[in-house]
Coordinates of C-alpha atoms in Angstrom, one line a residue:
Chain Z
K1 CA 0.0 0.0 0.0
A2 CA 1.3 3.4 -0.8
G3 CA 1.9 5.7 2.1
V4 CA 0.7 9.2 2.8
T5 CA 2.0 11.6 0.2
Q6 CA 2.3 15.4 0.5
T7 CA 3.0 17.9 -2.2
P8 CA 5.0 19.9 -2.6
R9 CA 7.9 18.9 -0.3
Y10 CA 9.4 22.3 -0.1
L11 CA 8.0 25.8 -0.6
I12 CA 9.4 29.3 -0.3
K13 CA 7.0 32.2 -0.1
T14 CA 7.1 35.8 0.9
R15 CA 5.1 37.5 3.6
G16 CA 1.5 38.3 2.6
Q17 CA 1.3 35.6 0.0
Q18 CA -1.0 32.6 0.4
V19 CA -0.1 28.9 0.0
T20 CA -2.0 25.6 -0.6
L21 CA -0.6 22.3 0.6
S22 CA -1.9 18.9 -0.6
C23 CA -2.2 15.6 1.1
S24 CA -3.2 12.2 -0.3
P25 CA -4.0 9.7 2.4
I26 CA -3.5 5.9 2.4
S27 CA -6.1 4.2 0.3
G28 CA -9.1 3.4 2.4
H29 CA -8.4 6.0 5.1
R30 CA -11.1 8.5 5.6
S31 CA -9.6 10.7 8.2
V32 CA -6.9 13.3 7.5
S33 CA -5.3 15.4 10.2
W34 CA -2.8 18.3 9.8
Y35 CA -0.1 19.3 12.2
Q36 CA 2.4 22.2 12.3
Q37 CA 5.9 21.3 13.5
T38 CA 8.3 24.1 14.7
P39 CA 11.4 23.9 16.8
G40 CA 9.9 26.1 19.5
Q41 CA 6.3 24.8 19.7
G42 CA 6.8 21.2 18.6
L43 CA 3.9 19.5 17.0
Q44 CA 0.6 21.4 17.1
F45 CA -2.7 20.1 15.8
L46 CA -4.3 22.2 13.1
F47 CA -7.5 20.3 12.1
E48 CA -9.0 16.9 11.3
Y49 CA -11.3 15.9 8.5
F50 CA -13.5 12.9 8.1
S51 CA -15.7 12.3 5.1
E52 CA -15.3 15.9 4.0
T53 CA -16.4 17.3 7.4
Q54 CA -14.1 19.1 9.8
R55 CA -14.5 17.4 13.2
N56 CA -11.9 19.2 15.2
K57 CA -9.8 22.4 14.9
G58 CA -6.8 23.5 16.8
N59 CA -6.0 26.9 18.2
F60 CA -4.8 28.6 15.0
P61 CA -6.0 31.8 13.5
G62 CA -8.6 31.8 10.7
R63 CA -5.8 32.3 8.1
F64 CA -5.4 28.6 8.4
S65 CA -8.1 26.6 6.6
G66 CA -8.5 23.3 5.1
R67 CA -10.9 21.0 3.2
Q68 CA -11.3 17.4 2.2
F69 CA -12.5 16.0 -1.0
S70 CA -14.8 13.1 -1.7
N71 CA -11.7 10.9 -2.5
S72 CA -10.4 11.8 1.0
R73 CA -7.5 13.9 -0.4
S74 CA -7.1 17.0 1.7
E75 CA -5.7 20.5 1.2
M76 CA -4.8 23.1 3.7
N77 CA -4.5 26.8 2.9
V78 CA -2.7 29.6 4.7
S79 CA -3.5 33.1 3.6
T80 CA -1.5 36.3 4.3
L81 CA 1.6 34.4 5.3
E82 CA 3.7 35.6 8.2
L83 CA 7.3 34.8 9.1
G84 CA 6.1 32.7 12.0
D85 CA 4.3 30.4 9.6
S86 CA 7.6 28.9 8.6
A87 CA 7.4 25.3 9.7
L88 CA 7.1 21.7 8.6
Y89 CA 3.5 20.9 7.9
L90 CA 2.6 17.2 8.4
C91 CA -0.4 15.4 7.2
A92 CA -1.6 12.1 8.8
S93 CA -4.2 9.7 7.8
S94 CA -6.1 7.0 9.6
F95 CA -9.0 4.7 9.0
G96 CA -11.5 6.4 11.3
G97 CA -9.6 9.1 13.1
T98 CA -10.6 7.9 16.5
S99 CA -8.3 8.0 19.6
T100 CA -7.3 4.4 19.1
D101 CA -6.5 4.6 15.4
T102 CA -2.9 4.7 14.3
Q103 CA -2.1 7.8 12.4
Y104 CA 0.2 7.4 9.5
F105 CA 2.3 10.5 8.7
G106 CA 3.5 11.8 5.4
P107 CA 7.0 13.3 4.9
G108 CA 5.7 16.8 5.3
T109 CA 5.9 20.0 3.4
R110 CA 8.6 22.4 4.6
L111 CA 7.3 26.0 4.2
T112 CA 9.7 28.9 4.4
V113 CA 8.3 32.4 4.6
L114 CA 10.7 35.2 3.7
Chain E
A1 CA -7.6 19.4 28.7
Q2 CA -4.8 16.9 27.9
S3 CA -1.1 17.4 28.0
V4 CA 2.1 15.4 27.4
T5 CA 5.4 16.2 29.0
Q6 CA 8.7 14.8 27.8
L7 CA 11.1 15.5 30.5
D8 CA 14.3 15.4 28.5
S9 CA 14.8 17.4 25.3
Q10 CA 18.1 15.7 24.5
V11 CA 19.5 12.4 25.6
P12 CA 23.1 11.3 24.6
V13 CA 23.9 7.7 25.2
F14 CA 26.8 5.4 24.2
E15 CA 26.2 2.7 21.7
E16 CA 25.1 -0.6 23.3
A17 CA 24.1 1.2 26.5
P18 CA 20.5 1.2 27.8
V19 CA 18.3 4.2 27.4
E20 CA 15.0 5.5 28.9
L21 CA 13.0 8.3 27.4
R22 CA 10.5 9.7 29.8
C23 CA 6.9 10.7 29.1
N24 CA 4.2 11.9 31.5
Y25 CA 0.7 12.7 30.6
S26 CA -2.3 14.5 32.0
S27 CA -5.9 13.7 31.1
S28 CA -9.3 13.6 32.7
V29 CA -10.5 10.9 30.4
S30 CA -9.3 7.4 29.3
V31 CA -6.1 7.7 27.3
Y32 CA -4.4 5.9 24.5
L33 CA -0.7 6.4 24.3
F34 CA 1.7 6.3 21.4
W35 CA 5.5 6.7 20.7
Y36 CA 6.5 8.0 17.3
V37 CA 10.0 8.3 15.9
Q38 CA 11.2 10.9 13.4
Y39 CA 14.4 10.6 11.4
P40 CA 15.9 13.7 9.8
N41 CA 13.9 15.1 7.0
Q42 CA 11.1 12.6 7.4
G43 CA 7.6 12.3 8.8
L44 CA 6.7 10.5 12.0
Q45 CA 6.6 6.7 12.2
L46 CA 4.7 4.8 14.9
L47 CA 7.0 2.9 17.2
L48 CA 4.5 1.4 19.6
K49 CA 1.1 2.1 21.2
Y50 CA -0.9 1.3 24.3
L51 CA -4.6 0.9 23.9
S52 CA -5.6 -1.5 26.7
G53 CA -4.6 -4.8 28.2
S54 CA -1.0 -5.6 29.1
T55 CA 0.7 -2.4 30.3
L56 CA 4.0 -3.4 28.7
V57 CA 4.1 -3.0 24.9
E58 CA 6.9 -3.8 22.6
S59 CA 8.1 -2.7 19.1
I60 CA 9.7 -4.9 16.5
N61 CA 13.0 -3.1 16.9
G62 CA 13.6 -3.7 20.5
F63 CA 11.9 -0.8 22.2
E64 CA 9.4 -1.2 24.9
A65 CA 7.2 1.1 26.9
E66 CA 5.2 0.6 30.1
F67 CA 1.9 2.3 30.8
N68 CA 1.7 3.3 34.5
K69 CA -1.6 4.7 35.3
S70 CA -0.8 5.7 38.9
Q71 CA 2.2 7.6 37.9
T72 CA 0.6 8.8 34.6
S73 CA 3.7 7.8 32.7
F74 CA 4.6 6.0 29.5
H75 CA 8.4 5.8 29.5
L76 CA 10.2 4.3 26.5
R77 CA 13.1 2.0 27.1
K78 CA 15.7 0.0 25.1
P79 CA 18.2 -2.3 26.7
S80 CA 20.9 -1.7 24.1
V81 CA 20.9 1.2 21.5
H82 CA 22.4 1.3 18.1
I83 CA 23.7 4.1 16.0
S84 CA 20.6 3.8 13.8
D85 CA 18.4 4.7 16.8
T86 CA 19.6 8.3 16.6
A87 CA 16.4 10.2 16.0
E88 CA 13.8 12.3 17.7
Y89 CA 11.1 10.5 19.7
F90 CA 7.7 11.9 20.4
C91 CA 5.2 10.7 23.0
A92 CA 1.6 11.3 22.0
L93 CA -1.8 11.0 23.7
G94 CA -5.2 10.2 22.1
A95 CA -8.2 11.1 24.3
G96 CA -11.4 11.2 22.4
S97 CA -11.1 14.4 20.4
Y98 CA -10.0 13.3 17.0
Q99 CA -6.5 14.6 17.5
L100 CA -3.2 13.5 19.0
T101 CA -1.5 15.7 21.7
F102 CA 2.2 15.5 21.4
G103 CA 5.1 16.1 23.7
K104 CA 7.9 18.4 22.6
G105 CA 10.1 15.5 21.7
T106 CA 13.4 14.0 22.9
K107 CA 16.4 13.9 20.6
L108 CA 18.3 10.7 21.2
S109 CA 21.9 10.8 20.1
V110 CA 23.8 7.5 20.1
I111 CA 27.5 8.0 20.5
P112 CA 29.8 5.4 18.9

């Protein structure tokens, strides 16, 4: 089975721009979660989608948004980029997204904001 | 609210020596606990997990962790480390909210 894929792997943007990151989950997985990883804050939960519905959202400003498509692929968007948005963005998929499900992570997209 | 505390940000250890990476958690509901490993420039990989039953869980590459409810801990141990174990290790908690709560990570450096 193919793993979780994320595109692009690397991105460089400037302040004020917007960016869209993509995640393709493992086949058959219906839950997709997004996390932001930074050296200072560690791994922080952004949001989780299941069957195109956002079920949970972390404590991030409204500039961070996401969506999930009918084939379970997910995108996240960050508008009006700030320097502090530089991070590794990780996507994880699981079968049902419950507390007992194993989440499988992609390699991440490294976003650099200049 | 849930939280995970990894007590050591960095742990250097000589090759073939034992290691323990400490993890404590706080939660008001039933918890499920995970250890993930992250190698440089890669995503996270599941090492082992505790859902229920035996409090001692093992991974295929020699790591083990023990769930201790009274001490709210889930420490990770390996009796003899290898160079290839050099990585960052994250303890995570799942507690009924469709998300994992992660600790800040422990960087394990194995010294030849």
